[in-house]
Coordinates of C-alpha atoms in Angstrom, one line a residue:
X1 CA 143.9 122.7 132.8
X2 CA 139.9 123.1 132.0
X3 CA 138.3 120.1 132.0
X4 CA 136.3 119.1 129.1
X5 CA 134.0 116.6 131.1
X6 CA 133.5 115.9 134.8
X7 CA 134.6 112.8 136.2
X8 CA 131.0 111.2 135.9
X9 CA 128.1 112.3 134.3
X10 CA 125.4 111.5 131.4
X11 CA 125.6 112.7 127.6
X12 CA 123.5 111.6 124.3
X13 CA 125.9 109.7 121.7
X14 CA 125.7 111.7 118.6
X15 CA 127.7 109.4 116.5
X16 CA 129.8 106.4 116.4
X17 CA 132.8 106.9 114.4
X18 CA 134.7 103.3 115.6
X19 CA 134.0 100.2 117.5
X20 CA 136.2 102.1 120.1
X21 CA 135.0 106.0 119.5
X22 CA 131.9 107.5 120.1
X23 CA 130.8 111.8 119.6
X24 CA 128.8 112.8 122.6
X25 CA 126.6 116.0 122.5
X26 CA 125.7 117.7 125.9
X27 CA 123.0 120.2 126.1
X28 CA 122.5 123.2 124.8
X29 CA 123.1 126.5 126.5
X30 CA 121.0 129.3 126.8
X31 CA 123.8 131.7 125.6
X32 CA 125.2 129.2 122.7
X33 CA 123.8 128.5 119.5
X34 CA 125.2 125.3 119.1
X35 CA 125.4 122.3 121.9
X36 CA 128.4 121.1 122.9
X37 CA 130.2 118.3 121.6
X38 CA 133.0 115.9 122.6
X39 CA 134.9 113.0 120.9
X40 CA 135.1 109.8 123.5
X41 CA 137.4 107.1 122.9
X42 CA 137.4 104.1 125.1
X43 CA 140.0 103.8 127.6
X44 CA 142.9 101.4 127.2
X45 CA 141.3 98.7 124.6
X46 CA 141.5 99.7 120.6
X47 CA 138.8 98.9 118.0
X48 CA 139.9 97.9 114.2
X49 CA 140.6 100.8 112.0
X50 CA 137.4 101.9 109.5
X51 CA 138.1 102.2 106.0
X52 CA 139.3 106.0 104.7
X53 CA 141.4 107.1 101.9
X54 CA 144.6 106.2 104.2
X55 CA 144.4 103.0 103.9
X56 CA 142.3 102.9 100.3
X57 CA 138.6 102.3 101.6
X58 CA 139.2 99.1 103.3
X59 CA 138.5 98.2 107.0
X60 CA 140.6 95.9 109.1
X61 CA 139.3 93.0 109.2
X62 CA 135.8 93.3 111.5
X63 CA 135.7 97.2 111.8
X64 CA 132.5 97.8 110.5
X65 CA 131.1 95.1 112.8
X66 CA 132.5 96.5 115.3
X67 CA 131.8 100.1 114.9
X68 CA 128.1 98.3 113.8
X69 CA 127.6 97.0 117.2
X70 CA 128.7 99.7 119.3
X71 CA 126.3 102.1 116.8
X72 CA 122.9 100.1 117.4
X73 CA 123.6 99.8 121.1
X74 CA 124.0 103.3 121.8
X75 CA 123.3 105.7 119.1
X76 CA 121.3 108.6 119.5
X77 CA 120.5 107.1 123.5
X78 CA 122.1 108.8 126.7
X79 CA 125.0 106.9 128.7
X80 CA 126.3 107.5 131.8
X81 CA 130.0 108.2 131.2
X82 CA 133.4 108.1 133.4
X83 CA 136.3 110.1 132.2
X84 CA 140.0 108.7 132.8
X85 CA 142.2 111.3 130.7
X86 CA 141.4 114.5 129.2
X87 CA 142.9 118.3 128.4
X88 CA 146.8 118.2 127.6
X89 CA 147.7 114.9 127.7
X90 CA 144.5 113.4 125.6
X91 CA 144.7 116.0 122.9
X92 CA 141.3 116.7 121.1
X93 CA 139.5 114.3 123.0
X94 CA 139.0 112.5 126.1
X95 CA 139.1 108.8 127.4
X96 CA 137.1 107.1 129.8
X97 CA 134.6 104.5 130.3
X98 CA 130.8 104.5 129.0
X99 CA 128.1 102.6 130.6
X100 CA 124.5 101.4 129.4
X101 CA 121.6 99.9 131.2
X102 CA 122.1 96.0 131.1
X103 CA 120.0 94.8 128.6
X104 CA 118.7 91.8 130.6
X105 CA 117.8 93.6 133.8
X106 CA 117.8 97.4 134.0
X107 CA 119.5 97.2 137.4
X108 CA 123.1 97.0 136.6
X109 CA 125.5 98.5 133.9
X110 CA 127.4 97.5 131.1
X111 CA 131.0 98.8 130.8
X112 CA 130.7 99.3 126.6
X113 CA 134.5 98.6 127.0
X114 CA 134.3 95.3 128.7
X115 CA 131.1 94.5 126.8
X116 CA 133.1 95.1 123.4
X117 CA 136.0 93.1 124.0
X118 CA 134.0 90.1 125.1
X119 CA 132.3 89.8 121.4
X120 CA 135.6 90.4 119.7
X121 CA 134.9 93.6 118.7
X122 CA 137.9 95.3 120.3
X123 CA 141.0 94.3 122.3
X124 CA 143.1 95.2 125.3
X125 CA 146.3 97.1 124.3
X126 CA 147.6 95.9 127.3
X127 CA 147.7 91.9 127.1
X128 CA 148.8 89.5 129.8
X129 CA 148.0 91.8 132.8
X130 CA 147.9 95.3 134.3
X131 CA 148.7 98.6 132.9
X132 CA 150.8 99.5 136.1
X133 CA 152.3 102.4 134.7
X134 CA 148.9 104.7 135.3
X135 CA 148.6 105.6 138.7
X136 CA 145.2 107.7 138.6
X137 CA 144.1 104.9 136.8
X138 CA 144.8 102.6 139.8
X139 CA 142.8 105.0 141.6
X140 CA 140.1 105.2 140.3
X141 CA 139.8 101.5 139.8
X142 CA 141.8 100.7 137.1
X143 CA 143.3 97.6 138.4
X144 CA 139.5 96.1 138.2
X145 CA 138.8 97.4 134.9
X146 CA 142.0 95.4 133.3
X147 CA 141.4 92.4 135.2
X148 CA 138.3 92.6 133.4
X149 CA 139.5 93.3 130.0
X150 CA 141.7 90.4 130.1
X151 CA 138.8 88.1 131.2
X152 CA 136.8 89.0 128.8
X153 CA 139.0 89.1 126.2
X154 CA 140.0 85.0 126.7
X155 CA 136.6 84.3 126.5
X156 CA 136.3 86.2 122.9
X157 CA 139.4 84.1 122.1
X158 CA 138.2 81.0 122.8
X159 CA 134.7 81.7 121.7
X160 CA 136.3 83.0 118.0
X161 CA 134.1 85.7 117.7
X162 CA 134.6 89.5 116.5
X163 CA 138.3 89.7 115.2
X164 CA 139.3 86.3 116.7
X165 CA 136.5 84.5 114.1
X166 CA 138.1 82.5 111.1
X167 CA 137.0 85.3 108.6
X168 CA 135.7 88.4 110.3
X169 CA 134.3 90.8 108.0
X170 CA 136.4 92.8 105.8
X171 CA 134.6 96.1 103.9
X172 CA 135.8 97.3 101.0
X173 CA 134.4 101.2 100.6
X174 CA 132.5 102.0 97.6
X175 CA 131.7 105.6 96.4
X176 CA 129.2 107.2 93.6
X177 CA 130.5 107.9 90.9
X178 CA 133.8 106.5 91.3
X179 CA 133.2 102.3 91.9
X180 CA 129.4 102.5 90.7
X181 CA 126.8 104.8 89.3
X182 CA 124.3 106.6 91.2
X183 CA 121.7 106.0 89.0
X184 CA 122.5 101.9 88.6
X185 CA 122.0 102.3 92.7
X186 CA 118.7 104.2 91.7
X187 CA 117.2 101.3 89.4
X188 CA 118.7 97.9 91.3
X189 CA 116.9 99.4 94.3
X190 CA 114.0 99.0 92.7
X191 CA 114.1 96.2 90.9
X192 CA 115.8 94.0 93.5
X193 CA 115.1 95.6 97.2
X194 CA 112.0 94.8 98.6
X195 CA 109.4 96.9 98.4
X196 CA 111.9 99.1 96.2
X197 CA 113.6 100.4 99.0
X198 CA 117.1 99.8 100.1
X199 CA 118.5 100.0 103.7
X200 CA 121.1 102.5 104.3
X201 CA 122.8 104.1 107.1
X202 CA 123.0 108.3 107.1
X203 CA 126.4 108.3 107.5
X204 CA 126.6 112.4 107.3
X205 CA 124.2 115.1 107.2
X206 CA 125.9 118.1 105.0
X207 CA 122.8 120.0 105.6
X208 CA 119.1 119.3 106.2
X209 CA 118.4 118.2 103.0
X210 CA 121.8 116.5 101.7
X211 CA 123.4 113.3 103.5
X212 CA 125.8 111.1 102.9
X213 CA 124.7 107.4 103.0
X214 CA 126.2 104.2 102.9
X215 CA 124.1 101.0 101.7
X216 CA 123.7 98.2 104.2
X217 CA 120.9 96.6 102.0
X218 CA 122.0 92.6 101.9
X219 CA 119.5 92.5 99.1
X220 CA 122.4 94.4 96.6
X221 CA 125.1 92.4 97.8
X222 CA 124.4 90.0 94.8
X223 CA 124.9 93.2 92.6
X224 CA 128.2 94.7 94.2
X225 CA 126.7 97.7 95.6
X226 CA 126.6 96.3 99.1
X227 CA 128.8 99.3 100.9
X228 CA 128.1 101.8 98.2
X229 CA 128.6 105.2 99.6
X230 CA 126.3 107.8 98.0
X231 CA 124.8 111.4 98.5
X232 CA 121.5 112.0 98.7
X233 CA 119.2 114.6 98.0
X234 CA 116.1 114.8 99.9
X235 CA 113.1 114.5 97.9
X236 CA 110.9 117.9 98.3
X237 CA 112.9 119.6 99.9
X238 CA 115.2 122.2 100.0
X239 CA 117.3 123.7 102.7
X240 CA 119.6 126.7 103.4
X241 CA 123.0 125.8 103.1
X242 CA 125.4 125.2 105.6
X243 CA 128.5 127.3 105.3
X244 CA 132.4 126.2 104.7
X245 CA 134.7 127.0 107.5
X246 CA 137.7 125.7 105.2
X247 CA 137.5 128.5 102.6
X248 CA 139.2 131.5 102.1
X249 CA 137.9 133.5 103.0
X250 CA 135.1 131.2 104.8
X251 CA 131.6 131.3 103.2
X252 CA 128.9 132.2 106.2
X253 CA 125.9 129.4 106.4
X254 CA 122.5 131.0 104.9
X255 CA 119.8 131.7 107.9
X256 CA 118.5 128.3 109.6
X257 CA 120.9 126.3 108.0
X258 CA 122.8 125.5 111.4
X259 CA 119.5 124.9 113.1
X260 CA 118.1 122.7 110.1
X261 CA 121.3 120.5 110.2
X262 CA 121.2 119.8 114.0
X263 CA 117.3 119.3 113.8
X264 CA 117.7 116.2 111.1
X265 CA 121.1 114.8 113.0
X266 CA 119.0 114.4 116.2
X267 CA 116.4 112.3 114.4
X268 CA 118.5 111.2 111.5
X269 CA 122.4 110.5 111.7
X270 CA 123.9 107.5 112.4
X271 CA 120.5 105.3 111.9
X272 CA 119.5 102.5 109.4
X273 CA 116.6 103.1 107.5
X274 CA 114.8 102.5 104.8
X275 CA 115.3 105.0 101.6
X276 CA 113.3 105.2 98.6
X277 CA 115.6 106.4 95.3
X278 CA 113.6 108.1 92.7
X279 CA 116.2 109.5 90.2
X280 CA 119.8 111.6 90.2
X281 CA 119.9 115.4 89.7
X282 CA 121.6 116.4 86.4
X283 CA 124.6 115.7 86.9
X284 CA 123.9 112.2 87.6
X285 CA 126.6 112.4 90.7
X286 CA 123.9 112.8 93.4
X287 CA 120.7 110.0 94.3
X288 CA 117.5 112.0 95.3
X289 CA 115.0 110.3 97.5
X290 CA 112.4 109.6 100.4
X291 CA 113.7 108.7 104.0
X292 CA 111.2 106.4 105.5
X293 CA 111.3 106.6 109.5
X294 CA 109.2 105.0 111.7
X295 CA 108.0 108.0 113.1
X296 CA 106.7 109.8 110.3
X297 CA 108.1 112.3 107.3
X298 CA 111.5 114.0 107.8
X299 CA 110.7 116.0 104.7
X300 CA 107.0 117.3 106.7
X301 CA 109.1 118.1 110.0
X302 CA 111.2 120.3 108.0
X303 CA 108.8 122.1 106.4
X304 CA 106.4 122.4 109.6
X305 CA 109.2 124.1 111.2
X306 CA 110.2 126.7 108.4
X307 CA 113.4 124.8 108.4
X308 CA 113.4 124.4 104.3
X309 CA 111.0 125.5 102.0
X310 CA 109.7 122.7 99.0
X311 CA 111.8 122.2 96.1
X312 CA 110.4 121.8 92.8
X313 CA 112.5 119.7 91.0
X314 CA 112.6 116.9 93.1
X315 CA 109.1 117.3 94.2
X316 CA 108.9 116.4 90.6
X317 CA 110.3 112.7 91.0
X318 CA 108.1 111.8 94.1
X319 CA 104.9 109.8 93.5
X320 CA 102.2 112.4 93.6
X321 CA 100.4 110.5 96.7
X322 CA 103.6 111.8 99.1
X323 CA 103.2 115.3 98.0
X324 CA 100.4 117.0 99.5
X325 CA 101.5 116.1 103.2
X326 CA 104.5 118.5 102.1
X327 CA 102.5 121.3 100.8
X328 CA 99.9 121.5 103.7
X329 CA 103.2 121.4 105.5
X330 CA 105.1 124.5 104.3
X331 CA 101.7 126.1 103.8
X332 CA 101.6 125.9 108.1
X333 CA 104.7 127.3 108.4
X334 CA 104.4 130.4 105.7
X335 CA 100.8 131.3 107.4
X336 CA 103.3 131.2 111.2
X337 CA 106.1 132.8 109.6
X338 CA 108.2 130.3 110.6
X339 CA 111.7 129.9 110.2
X340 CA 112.9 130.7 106.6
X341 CA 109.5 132.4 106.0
X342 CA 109.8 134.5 108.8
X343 CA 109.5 137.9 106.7
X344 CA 106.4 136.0 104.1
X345 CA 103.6 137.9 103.0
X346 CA 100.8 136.3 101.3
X347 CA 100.9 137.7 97.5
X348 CA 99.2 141.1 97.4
X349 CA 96.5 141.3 94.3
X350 CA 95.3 144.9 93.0
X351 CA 91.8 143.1 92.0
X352 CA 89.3 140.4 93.0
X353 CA 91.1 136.6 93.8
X354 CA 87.9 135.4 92.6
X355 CA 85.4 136.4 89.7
X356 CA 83.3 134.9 87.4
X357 CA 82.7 135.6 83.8
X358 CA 82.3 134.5 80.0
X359 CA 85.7 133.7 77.9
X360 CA 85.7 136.2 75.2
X361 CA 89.0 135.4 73.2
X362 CA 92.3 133.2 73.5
X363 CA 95.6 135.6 73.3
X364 CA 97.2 132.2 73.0
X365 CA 97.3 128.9 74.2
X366 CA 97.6 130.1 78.2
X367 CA 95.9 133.2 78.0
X368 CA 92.4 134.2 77.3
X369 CA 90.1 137.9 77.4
X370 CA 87.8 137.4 80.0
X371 CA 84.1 139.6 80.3
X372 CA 83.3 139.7 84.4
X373 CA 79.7 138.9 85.2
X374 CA 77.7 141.6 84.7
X375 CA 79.9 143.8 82.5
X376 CA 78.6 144.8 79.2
X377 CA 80.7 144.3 76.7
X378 CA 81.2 148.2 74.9
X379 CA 84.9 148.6 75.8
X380 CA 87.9 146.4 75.6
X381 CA 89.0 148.0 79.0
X382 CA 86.8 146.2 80.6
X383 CA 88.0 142.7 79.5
X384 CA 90.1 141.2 82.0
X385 CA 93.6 139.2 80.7
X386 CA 94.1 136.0 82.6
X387 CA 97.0 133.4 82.2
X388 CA 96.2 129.6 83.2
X389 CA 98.6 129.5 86.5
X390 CA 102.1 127.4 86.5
X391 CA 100.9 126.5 82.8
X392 CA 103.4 126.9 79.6
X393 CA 101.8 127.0 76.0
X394 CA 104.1 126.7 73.1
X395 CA 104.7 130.4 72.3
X396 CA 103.4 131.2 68.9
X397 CA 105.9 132.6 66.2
X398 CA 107.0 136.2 65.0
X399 CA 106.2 136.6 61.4
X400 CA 108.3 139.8 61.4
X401 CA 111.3 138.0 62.5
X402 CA 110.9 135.3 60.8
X403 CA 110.2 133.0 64.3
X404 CA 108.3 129.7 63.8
X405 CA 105.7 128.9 66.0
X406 CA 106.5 126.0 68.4
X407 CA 105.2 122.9 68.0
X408 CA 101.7 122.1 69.1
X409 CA 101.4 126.0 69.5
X410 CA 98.3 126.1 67.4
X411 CA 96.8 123.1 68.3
X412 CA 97.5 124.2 71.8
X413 CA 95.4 127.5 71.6
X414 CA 92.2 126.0 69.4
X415 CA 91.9 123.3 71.9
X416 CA 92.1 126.0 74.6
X417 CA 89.3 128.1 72.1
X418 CA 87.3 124.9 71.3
X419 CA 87.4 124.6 75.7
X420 CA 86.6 128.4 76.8
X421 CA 85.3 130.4 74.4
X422 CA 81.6 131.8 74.4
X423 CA 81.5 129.9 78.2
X424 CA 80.8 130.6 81.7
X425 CA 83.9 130.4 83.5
X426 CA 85.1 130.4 87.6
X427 CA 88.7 132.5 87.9
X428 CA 90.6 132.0 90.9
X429 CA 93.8 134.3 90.4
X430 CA 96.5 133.0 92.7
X431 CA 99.5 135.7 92.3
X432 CA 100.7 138.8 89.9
X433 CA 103.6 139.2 87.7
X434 CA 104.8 142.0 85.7
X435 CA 105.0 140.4 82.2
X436 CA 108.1 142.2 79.7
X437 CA 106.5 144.2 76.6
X438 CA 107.7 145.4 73.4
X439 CA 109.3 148.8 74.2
X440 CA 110.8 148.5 77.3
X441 CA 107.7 148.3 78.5
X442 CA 106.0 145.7 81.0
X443 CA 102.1 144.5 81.8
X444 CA 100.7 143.4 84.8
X445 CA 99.2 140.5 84.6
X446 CA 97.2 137.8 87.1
X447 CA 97.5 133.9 86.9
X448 CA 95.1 131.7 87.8
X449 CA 93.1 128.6 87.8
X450 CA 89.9 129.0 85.5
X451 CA 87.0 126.0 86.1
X452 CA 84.7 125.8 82.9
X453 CA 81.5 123.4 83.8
X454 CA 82.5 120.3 85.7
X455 CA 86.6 121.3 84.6
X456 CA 87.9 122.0 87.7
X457 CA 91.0 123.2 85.8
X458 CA 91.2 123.6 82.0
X459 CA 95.4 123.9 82.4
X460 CA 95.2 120.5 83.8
X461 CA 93.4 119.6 80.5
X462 CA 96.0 120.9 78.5
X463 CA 99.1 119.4 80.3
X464 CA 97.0 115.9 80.3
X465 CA 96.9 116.0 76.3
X466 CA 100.5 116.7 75.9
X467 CA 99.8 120.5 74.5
X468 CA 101.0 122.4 77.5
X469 CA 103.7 121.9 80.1
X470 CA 103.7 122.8 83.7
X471 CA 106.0 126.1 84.8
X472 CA 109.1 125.4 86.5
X473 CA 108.9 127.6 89.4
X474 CA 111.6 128.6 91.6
X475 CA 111.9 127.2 95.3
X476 CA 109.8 131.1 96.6
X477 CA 107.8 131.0 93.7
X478 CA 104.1 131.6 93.9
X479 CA 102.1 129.1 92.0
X480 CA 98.7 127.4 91.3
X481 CA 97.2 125.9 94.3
X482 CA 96.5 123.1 91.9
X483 CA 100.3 122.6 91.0
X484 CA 100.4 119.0 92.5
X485 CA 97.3 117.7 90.3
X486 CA 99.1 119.7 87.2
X487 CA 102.7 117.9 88.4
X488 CA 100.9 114.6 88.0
X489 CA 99.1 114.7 84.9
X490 CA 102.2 116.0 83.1
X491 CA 103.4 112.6 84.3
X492 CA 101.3 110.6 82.5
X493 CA 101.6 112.7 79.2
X494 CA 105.1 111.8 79.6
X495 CA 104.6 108.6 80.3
X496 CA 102.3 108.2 77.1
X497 CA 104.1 109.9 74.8
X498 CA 101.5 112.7 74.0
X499 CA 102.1 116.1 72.5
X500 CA 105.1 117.9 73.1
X501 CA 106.5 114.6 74.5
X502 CA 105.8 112.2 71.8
X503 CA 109.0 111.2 70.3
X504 CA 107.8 111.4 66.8
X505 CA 108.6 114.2 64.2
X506 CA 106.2 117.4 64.6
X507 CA 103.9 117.9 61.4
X508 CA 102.3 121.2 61.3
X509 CA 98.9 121.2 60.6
X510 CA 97.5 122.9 57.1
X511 CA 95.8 126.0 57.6
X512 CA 93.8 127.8 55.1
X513 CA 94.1 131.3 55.6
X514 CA 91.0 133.4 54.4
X515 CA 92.2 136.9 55.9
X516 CA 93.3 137.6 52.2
X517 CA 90.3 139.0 50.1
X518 CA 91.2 136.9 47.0
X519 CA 91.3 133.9 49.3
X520 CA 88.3 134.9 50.9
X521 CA 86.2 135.1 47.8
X522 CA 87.0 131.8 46.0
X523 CA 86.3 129.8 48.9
X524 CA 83.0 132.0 49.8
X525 CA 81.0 129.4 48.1
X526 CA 81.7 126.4 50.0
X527 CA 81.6 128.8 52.8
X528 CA 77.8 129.3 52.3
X529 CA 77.0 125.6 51.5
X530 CA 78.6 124.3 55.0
X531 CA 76.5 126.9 56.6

């Protein structure tokens, strides 16, 4: 038999999965790409059983205070550990004893085991007396360790505490979707929780960017949500996915997934903190969010360390204050080449990234001709085509086919005219795509930011009045180095109802169209008149 553990030795707890149970992680080896990992189950005392589908979500009477206790003394710490029974006779894990510095004077130890039973939170399986049966037990000390179990386990009895209280606490397991809505969680957490946060403890970690949580908020107690079990979706960012062993045939995990998981269980699993909700994804099943911790932005860590690139949908949700710490973030780890952007290259341009010139004529309501300073104008070749960057127009119709124009398409492109035309303008191009044509045919064209007078952005005008939208890019898009200020005055246009989000019908404007000669002629007059 190969021993899992030595008889004595030191490990960090991973996880605690019950008052009596405990997942320790040694370290990692210099030929292994994952560190090893044990389940520990205290030696001759049993803890309550915690609520799973076998006995329909609910504990045994003080489980979860139990597996509580024994989670906030030891979690994510290292203990000193003793191991009793392992290999054959133990089955997939081993038993022993675990040990943490006293509390009160770092000079002795605290048996967890002892320590557990004397605040009720386990009990002996052996009452009355000695296990006699156990011989290495008895030499290893065993007779000492169940003279203390019993001792300590009168004095939970006659304390009532733990289990032996009147009315320990029973938990009834609530999930998303099932027992409660994700997106009720999302708006009693703000309304209710202080500070519009609600406690929760990450329960699992699927990935580095999806967890399973489990509210322990007192605050939502009054509104039955107290135990709610939810996934959650990180706010800004995305990471590779972690592959499923269970399949068949077994899907592989995408590149730094492994390492992306393991990096937010160290700092992450198992603890309480504080979780700001924001929304649901689409299917309303899943709560994206912010994790608070004390030491600083999971979300940033990620991204400093190539580990997940930014994702723009839920990017989308956060207020606009949390986002540039992300985006300086991931913009560190694409100039290292870190991680998942180990093989990035900045995008390549075939002109100038910066020019200035005079707006010459709007295509349509995201794209304008362009004269560079110091061009004369005696050639349309020597116009320069520039779309606003991460910026959608309503397209304008087809009169061939008979395609309307969107709405706010024209009102779009003469506020874009009334903006740029005839002025001095500052292009910044920020990347290159190769834009579909009529005959099979494509054009090359740059996007960018274009400052007119003290505009830093004339997109950014556009989105604020509700006439343009912002691009929805994917995750390894290039897009405006302005996105985040674009992001956040889409916001408001929302929020106010202008444009293309205004709830009201669309009336399109009259136009008088004078391209017809006839036209043309009878309105001549007032033409001349109105100078």
């Amino acid at each position: 038999m190969v021993a899992i553990l030595p008889f004595h030795g030191q490990a960090k707890v991973k996880s605690v999965l019950s008052g009596d149970t405990v997942v320790l992680v040694g370290k990692k080896g210099s030929n292994t790409t994952h560190a090893p990992e044990v389940t520990f189950t205290f030696e001759k005392v049993n803890a309550p059983r915690m609520a799973s589908k076998a006995n329909s979500n609910v504990d045994d009477p003080g489980a979860f205070s139990s597996r509580e206790w024994l989670r906030n003394i030891c979690v994510g710490k290292t203990v000193s550990f003793e191991t009793r029974k392992q290999g054959a006779s133990a089955g997939d894990r081993v038993y022993g004893l675990l040990f943490v510095p006293d509390p009160m004077t770092d000079s002795k130890q605290w048996n967890l085991s002892v320590e557990s039973v004397r605040r009720g939170f386990c009990t002996p399986k052996t009452l009355g007396g000695a296990n006699n049966d156990d011989d290495d037990a008895d030499a290893n000390g065993g007779e000492d360790y169940e003279r203390a179990l019993q001792l300590a386990y009168k004095e939970a009895v006659s304390s009532q505490v733990g289990v032996h209280s009147p009315k320990p606490v029973v938990r009834k397991l609530m999930n998303a979707g099932d027992e409660f809505q994700a997106i009720t969680l999302v708006e009693k957490s703000k309304r209710i929780c202080t500070g519009g946060s609600v406690k929760c403890v990450i329960e699992y970690v699927f990935d580095g960017s999806r967890y399973r949580c489990l509210v322990t908020d007192p605050e939502l107690e009054s509104a039955g949500l107290l135990y709610g079990s939810f996934t959650l979706i990180l706010a800004g960012v995305a990471c590779p996915r972690v592959g499923n062993p269970r399949l068949n045939p077994p899907s592989p995990s995408e590149p730094h997934a492994d390492a992306a998981r393991e990096f937010v269980e160290l700092r992450l699993l198992q603890r309480e903190l504080k979780i700001s909700l924001h929304g649901t994804d689409k299917s309303g099943a899943c709560v994206v969010g912010t994790v608070h911790h004390p030491r600083g932005s999971i979300g940033c860590e990620l991204l400093k360390s190539g580990l997940g690139r930014i994702s723009d949908w839920t990017i989308r949700m956060m207020p606009p204050g949390d986002v540039p710490p992300l985006r300086i973030a991931e913009n560190g780890a694409k100039r290292a080449n870190l991680g998942v952007f180990e093989s990035y290259k900045p995008p390549t341009l075939t002109g100038a990234s910066e020019f200035t010139g005079t707006v010459v004529e709007i295509i349509s309501g995201d794209t304008m001709m362009i004269l560079p300073q110091g061009e004369v104008f005696d050639d349309d070749k020597k116009l320069k085509k520039v779309s606003l960057a991460s910026i959608r127009a309503p397209r304008a119709g087809n009169e061939r086919t008979g395609k309307p124009d969107e709405p706010f398409a024209f009102e779009c492109k003469d506020r874009l005219r009334l903006l740029a035309v005839g002025k001095s303008a500052k292009v910044n191009i920020h990347y290159e795509k190769e834009i579909p044509m009529s005959g099979n045919k494509t054009e090359k064209r740059q996007f960018g930011t274009v400052s007119i007078g003290k505009r830093p952005d004339i997109g950014e005008v556009l989105v604020s009045e509700g006439l343009a939208t912002t691009q929805r890019h994917r995750d390894d898009d290039e897009k405006s180095a302005r996105y985040d200020e674009l992001v956040a005055a889409e916001s408001i246009s929302k929020a106010t109802g202008k444009g293309v989000h205004s709830s009201k019908e669309y009336k399109k404007k009259t136009i008088n169209d004078l391209s017809d000669p006839k036209k043309a002629k009878t309105s001549a007059g007032a033409l001349q008149r109105a100078g």
